[in-house]
Short mmCIF file of C-alpha atoms in Angstrom, two decimals:
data_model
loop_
_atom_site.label_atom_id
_atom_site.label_comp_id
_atom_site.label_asym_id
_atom_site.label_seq_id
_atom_site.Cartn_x
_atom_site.Cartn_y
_atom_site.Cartn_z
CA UNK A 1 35.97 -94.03 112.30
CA UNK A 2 38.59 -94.13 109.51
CA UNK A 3 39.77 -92.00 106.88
CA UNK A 4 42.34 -92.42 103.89
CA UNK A 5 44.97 -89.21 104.05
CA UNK A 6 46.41 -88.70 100.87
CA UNK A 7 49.70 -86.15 100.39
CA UNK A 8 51.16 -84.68 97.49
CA UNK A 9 54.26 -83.30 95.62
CA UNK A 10 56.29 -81.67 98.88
CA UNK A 11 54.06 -82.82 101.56
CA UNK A 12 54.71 -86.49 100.36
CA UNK A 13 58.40 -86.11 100.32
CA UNK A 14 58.58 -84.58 104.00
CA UNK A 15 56.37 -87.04 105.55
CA UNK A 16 57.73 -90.34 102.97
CA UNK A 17 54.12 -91.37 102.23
CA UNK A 18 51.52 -90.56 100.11
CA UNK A 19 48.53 -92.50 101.47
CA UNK A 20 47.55 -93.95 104.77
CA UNK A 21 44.58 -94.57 106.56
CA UNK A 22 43.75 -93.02 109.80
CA UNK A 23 41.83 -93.79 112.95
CA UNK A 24 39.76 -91.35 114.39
CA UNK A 25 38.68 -91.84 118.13
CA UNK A 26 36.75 -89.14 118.98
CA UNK A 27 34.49 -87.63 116.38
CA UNK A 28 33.72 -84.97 115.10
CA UNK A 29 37.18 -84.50 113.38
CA UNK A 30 38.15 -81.53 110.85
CA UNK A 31 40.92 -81.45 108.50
CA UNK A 32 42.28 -78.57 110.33
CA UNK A 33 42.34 -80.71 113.59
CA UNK A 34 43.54 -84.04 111.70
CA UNK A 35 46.36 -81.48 110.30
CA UNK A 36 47.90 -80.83 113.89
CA UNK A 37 48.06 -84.07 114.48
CA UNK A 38 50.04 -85.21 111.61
CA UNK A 39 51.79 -81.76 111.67
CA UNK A 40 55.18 -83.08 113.83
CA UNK A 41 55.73 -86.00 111.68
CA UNK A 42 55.70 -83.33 108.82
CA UNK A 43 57.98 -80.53 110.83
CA UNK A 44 55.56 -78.37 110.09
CA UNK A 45 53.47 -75.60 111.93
CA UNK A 46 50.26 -77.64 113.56
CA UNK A 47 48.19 -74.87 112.21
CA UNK A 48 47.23 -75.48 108.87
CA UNK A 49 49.60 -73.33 106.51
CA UNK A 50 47.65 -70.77 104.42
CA UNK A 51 49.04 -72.59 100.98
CA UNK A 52 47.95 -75.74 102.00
CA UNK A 53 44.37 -76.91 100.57
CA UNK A 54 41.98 -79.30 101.63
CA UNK A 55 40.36 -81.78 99.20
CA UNK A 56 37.49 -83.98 100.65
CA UNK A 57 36.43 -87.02 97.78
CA UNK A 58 37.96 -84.99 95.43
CA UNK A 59 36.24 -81.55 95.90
CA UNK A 60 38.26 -78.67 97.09
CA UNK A 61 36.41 -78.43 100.81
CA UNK A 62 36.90 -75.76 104.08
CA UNK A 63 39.63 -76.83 106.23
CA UNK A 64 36.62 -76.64 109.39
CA UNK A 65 34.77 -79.10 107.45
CA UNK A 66 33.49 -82.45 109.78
CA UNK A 67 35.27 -85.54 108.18
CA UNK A 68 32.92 -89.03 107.91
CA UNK A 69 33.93 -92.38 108.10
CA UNK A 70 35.43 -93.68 104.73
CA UNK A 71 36.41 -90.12 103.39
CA UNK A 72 39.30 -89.61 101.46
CA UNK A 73 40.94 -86.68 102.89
CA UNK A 74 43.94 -84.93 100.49
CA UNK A 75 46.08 -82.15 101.56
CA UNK A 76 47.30 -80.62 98.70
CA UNK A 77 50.40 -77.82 98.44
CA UNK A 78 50.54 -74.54 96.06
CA UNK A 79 49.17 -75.66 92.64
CA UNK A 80 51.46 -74.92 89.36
CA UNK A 81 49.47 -76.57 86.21
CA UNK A 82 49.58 -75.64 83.16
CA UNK B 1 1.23 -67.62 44.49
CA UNK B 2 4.44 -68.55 45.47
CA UNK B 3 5.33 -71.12 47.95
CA UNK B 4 6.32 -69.95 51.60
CA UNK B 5 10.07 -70.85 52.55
CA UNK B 6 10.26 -73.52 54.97
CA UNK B 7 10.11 -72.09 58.66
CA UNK B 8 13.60 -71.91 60.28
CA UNK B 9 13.71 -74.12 63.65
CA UNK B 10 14.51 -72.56 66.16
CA UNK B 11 17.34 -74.51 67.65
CA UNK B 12 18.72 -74.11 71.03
CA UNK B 13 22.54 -74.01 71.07
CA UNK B 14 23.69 -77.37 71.76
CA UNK B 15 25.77 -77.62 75.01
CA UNK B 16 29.43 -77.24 74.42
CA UNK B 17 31.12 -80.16 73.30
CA UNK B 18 34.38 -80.36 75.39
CA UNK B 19 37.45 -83.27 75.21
CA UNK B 20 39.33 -83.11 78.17
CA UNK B 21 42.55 -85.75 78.44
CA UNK B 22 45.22 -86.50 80.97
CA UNK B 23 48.11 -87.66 78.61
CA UNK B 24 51.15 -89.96 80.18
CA UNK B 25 53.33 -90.11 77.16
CA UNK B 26 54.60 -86.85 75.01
CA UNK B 27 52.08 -85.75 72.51
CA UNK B 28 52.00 -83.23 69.20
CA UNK B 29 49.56 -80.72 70.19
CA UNK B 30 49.29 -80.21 65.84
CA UNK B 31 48.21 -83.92 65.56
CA UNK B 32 45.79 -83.53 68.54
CA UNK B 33 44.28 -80.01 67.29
CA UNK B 34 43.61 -81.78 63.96
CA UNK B 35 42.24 -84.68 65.58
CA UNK B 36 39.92 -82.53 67.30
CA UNK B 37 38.90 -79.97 64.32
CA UNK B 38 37.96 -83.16 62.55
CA UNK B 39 35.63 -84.07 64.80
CA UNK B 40 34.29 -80.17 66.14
CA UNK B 41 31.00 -78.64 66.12
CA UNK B 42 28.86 -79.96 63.34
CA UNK B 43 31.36 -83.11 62.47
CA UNK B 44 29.38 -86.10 61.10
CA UNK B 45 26.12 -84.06 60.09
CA UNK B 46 25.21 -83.32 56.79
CA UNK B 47 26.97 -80.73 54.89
CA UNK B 48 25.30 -76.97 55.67
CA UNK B 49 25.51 -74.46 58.30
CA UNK B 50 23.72 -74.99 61.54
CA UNK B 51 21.14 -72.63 62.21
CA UNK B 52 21.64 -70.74 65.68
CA UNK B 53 25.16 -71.63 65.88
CA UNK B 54 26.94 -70.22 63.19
CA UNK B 55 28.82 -73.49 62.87
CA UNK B 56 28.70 -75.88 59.77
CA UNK B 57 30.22 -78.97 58.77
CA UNK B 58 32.49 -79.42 55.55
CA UNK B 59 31.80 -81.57 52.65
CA UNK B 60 34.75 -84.15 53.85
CA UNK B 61 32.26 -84.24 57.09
CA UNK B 62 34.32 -81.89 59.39
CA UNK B 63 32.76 -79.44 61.89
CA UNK B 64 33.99 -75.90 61.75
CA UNK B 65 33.40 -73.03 63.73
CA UNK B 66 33.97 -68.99 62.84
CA UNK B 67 35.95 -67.91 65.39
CA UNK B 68 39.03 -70.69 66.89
CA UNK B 69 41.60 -70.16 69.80
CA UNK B 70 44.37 -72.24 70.58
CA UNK B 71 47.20 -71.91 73.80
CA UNK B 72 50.51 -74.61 73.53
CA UNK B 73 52.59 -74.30 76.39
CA UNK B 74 55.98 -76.42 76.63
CA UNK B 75 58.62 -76.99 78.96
CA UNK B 76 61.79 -74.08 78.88
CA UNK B 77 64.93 -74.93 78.50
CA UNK B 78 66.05 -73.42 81.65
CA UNK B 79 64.88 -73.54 85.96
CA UNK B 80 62.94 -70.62 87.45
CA UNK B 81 66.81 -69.80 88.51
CA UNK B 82 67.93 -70.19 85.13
CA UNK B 83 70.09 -73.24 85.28
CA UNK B 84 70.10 -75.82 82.22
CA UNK B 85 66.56 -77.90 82.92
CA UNK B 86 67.18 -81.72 82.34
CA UNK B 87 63.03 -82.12 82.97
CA UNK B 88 59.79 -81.30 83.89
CA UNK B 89 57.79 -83.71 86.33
CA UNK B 90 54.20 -82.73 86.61
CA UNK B 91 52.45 -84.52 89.36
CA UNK B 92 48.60 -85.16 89.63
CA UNK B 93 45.93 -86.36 92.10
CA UNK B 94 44.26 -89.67 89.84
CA UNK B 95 40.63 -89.05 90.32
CA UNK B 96 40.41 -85.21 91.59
CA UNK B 97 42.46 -83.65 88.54
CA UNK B 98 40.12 -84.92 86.08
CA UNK B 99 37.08 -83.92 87.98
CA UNK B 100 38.28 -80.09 88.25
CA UNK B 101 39.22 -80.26 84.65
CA UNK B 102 36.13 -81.03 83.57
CA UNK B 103 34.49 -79.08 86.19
CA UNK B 104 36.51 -76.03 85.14
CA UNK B 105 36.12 -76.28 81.50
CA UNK B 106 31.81 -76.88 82.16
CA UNK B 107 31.70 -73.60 84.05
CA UNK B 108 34.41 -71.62 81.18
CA UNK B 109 32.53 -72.61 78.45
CA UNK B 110 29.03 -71.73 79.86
CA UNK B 111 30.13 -68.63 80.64
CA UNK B 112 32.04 -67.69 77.63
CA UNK B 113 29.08 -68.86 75.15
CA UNK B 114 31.56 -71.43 73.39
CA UNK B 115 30.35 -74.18 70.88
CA UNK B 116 33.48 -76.62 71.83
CA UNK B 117 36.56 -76.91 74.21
CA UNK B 118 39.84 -79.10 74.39
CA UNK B 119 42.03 -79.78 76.97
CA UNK B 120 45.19 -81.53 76.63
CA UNK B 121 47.35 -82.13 79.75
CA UNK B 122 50.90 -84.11 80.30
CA UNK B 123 51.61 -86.08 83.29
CA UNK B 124 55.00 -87.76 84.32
CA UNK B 125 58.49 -86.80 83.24
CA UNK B 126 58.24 -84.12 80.55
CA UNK B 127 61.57 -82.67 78.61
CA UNK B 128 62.55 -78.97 77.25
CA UNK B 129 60.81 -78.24 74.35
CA UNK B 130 57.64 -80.64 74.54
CA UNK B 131 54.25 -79.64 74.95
CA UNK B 132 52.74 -79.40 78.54
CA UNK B 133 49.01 -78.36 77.38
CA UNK B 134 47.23 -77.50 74.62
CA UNK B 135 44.02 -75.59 75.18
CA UNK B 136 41.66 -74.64 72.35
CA UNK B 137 38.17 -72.95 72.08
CA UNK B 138 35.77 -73.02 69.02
CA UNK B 139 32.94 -70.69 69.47
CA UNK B 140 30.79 -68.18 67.13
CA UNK B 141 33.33 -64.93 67.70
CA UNK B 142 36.61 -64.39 68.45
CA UNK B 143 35.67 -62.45 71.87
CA UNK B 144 34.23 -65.69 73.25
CA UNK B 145 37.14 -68.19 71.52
CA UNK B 146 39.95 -65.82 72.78
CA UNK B 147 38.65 -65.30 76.68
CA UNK B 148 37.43 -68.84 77.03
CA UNK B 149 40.80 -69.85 76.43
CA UNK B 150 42.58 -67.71 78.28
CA UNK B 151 40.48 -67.51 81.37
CA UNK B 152 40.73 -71.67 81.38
CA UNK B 153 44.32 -72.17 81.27
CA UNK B 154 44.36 -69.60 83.74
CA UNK B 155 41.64 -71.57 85.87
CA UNK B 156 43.59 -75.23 85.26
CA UNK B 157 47.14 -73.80 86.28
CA UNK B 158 45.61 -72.67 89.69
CA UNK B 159 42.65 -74.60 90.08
CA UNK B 160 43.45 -77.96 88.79
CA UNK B 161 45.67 -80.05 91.13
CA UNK B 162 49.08 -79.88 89.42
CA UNK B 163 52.44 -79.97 90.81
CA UNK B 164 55.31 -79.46 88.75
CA UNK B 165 59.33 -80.40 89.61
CA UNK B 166 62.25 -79.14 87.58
CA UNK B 167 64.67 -81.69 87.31
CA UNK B 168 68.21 -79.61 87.09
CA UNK B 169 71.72 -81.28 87.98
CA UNK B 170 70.37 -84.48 89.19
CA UNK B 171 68.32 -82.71 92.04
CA UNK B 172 64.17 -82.17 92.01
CA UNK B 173 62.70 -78.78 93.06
CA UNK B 174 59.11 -78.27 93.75
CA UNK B 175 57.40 -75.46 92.15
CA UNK B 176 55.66 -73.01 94.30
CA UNK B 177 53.62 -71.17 92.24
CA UNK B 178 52.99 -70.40 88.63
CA UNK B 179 55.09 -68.29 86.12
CA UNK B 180 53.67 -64.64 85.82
CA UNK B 181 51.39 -63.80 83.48
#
């Protein structure tokens, strides 16, 4: 099973990519769970930090929710629009 | 005997018309407002006021509503710390952004009543002084124009995926959060 990871803004900068797809070997996989594993690479906390949302196919989504093969799966950091 | 006055239809309100855009390149929010008055509630239809709505259209052909609102935010002059801002950089997600802008403006304008809705959003490198967004609400009263709008711009600049970076000194700083209120 694959997924596409997207980051953004911050999270982009600390890892130095913005997109990449990832393998999955053992199924079901969260976002939260995904998270810890990408979380050295990022020198961050493998617990999902509270400001950090989940977007699944471009809906805002739980960070417990099971991922599918294909999914685009975006971690996005503190919004400022506007 | 005299003849009865033709019924009045009842009409139910149309669903809000709203224009939502993602703009790359700087805009003048005046020229877009315009742009979008021309073309509001009622535009095209014959001249008269629209039964139910409250709306009407112009002789030129122009829709027109009682009550508008309209928010133009632009880029200060200065960082959150106060040094001299070079620019703004206001990053997006392609694909989700526009979703939960459109998404966000549906649910505003349902809830609010409102006949019409624009959104106007920069992307990219963005310098002191230019517009960022332009939000504007047409609706029947100004309770309804007023709250739309500010209830949406409140929704986009924490709901919307937005990042913004203030260029300063030759360095880029991510924003954490949004101005207060």
């Amino acid at each position: 099973m694959r997924v596409c990871v997207k980051l953004f803004a911050s999270l982009r900068e600390r890892a130095g990519w913005g997109e990449r797809w990832v393998e999955i070997a053992a199924a079901p996989v969260s976002p939260a769970e995904l998270w810890s594993q990408l979380a050295p690479e990022l020198q961050l906390s493998a617990q999902l930090p509270d400001g950090i949302r989940v977007a699944i196919n471009h809906a805002f989504r739980p960070a417990g929710t099971p991922l599918a093969d294909g999914d685009e799966l975006a971690f996005l950091p503190p919004i400022s629009g506007g | 005997m005299e003849a009865l006055p033709p019924p009045l239809v009842a009409r139910r309100p149309p669903a809000p018309q709203l224009t939502i855009e993602l703009r790359q390149q700087a805009f003048e929010p005046l020229e877009a407002l315009a742009a979008w008055q021309s073309a509001g509630p009622g535009a095209g239809e014959p001249a008269g006021l629209h039964a139910g709505t409250g709306a009407g259209t112009g002789p030129g052909g122009g829709g027109w509503a009682p009550a508008e609102s309209q928010f133009i935010g632009r880029v200060r002059g200065c960082t959150a710390a106060g040094d001299p801002l070079e620019a703004l950089e206001l990053e997006h997600y392609p694909g989700m952004t526009e979703v939960r802008l459109e998404q966000l403006a549906r649910e505003c304008a349902a809830r609010h009543g409102v006949l019409a809705l624009l959104v106007v959003h920069r992307v990219g490198r963005i310098r002191p002084g230019e517009a960022i967004v332009l939000v504007a609400v047409a609706a029947d009263r100004r309770g309804p124009a007023q709250r739309c709008g500010m209830e949406l711009l409140e929704a986009l600049k924490h709901e919307a995926p937005f990042w913004k970076r203030e260029w300063s000194g030759g360095r880029g700083t991510w924003l954490e959060g949004n101005t207060a209120l």
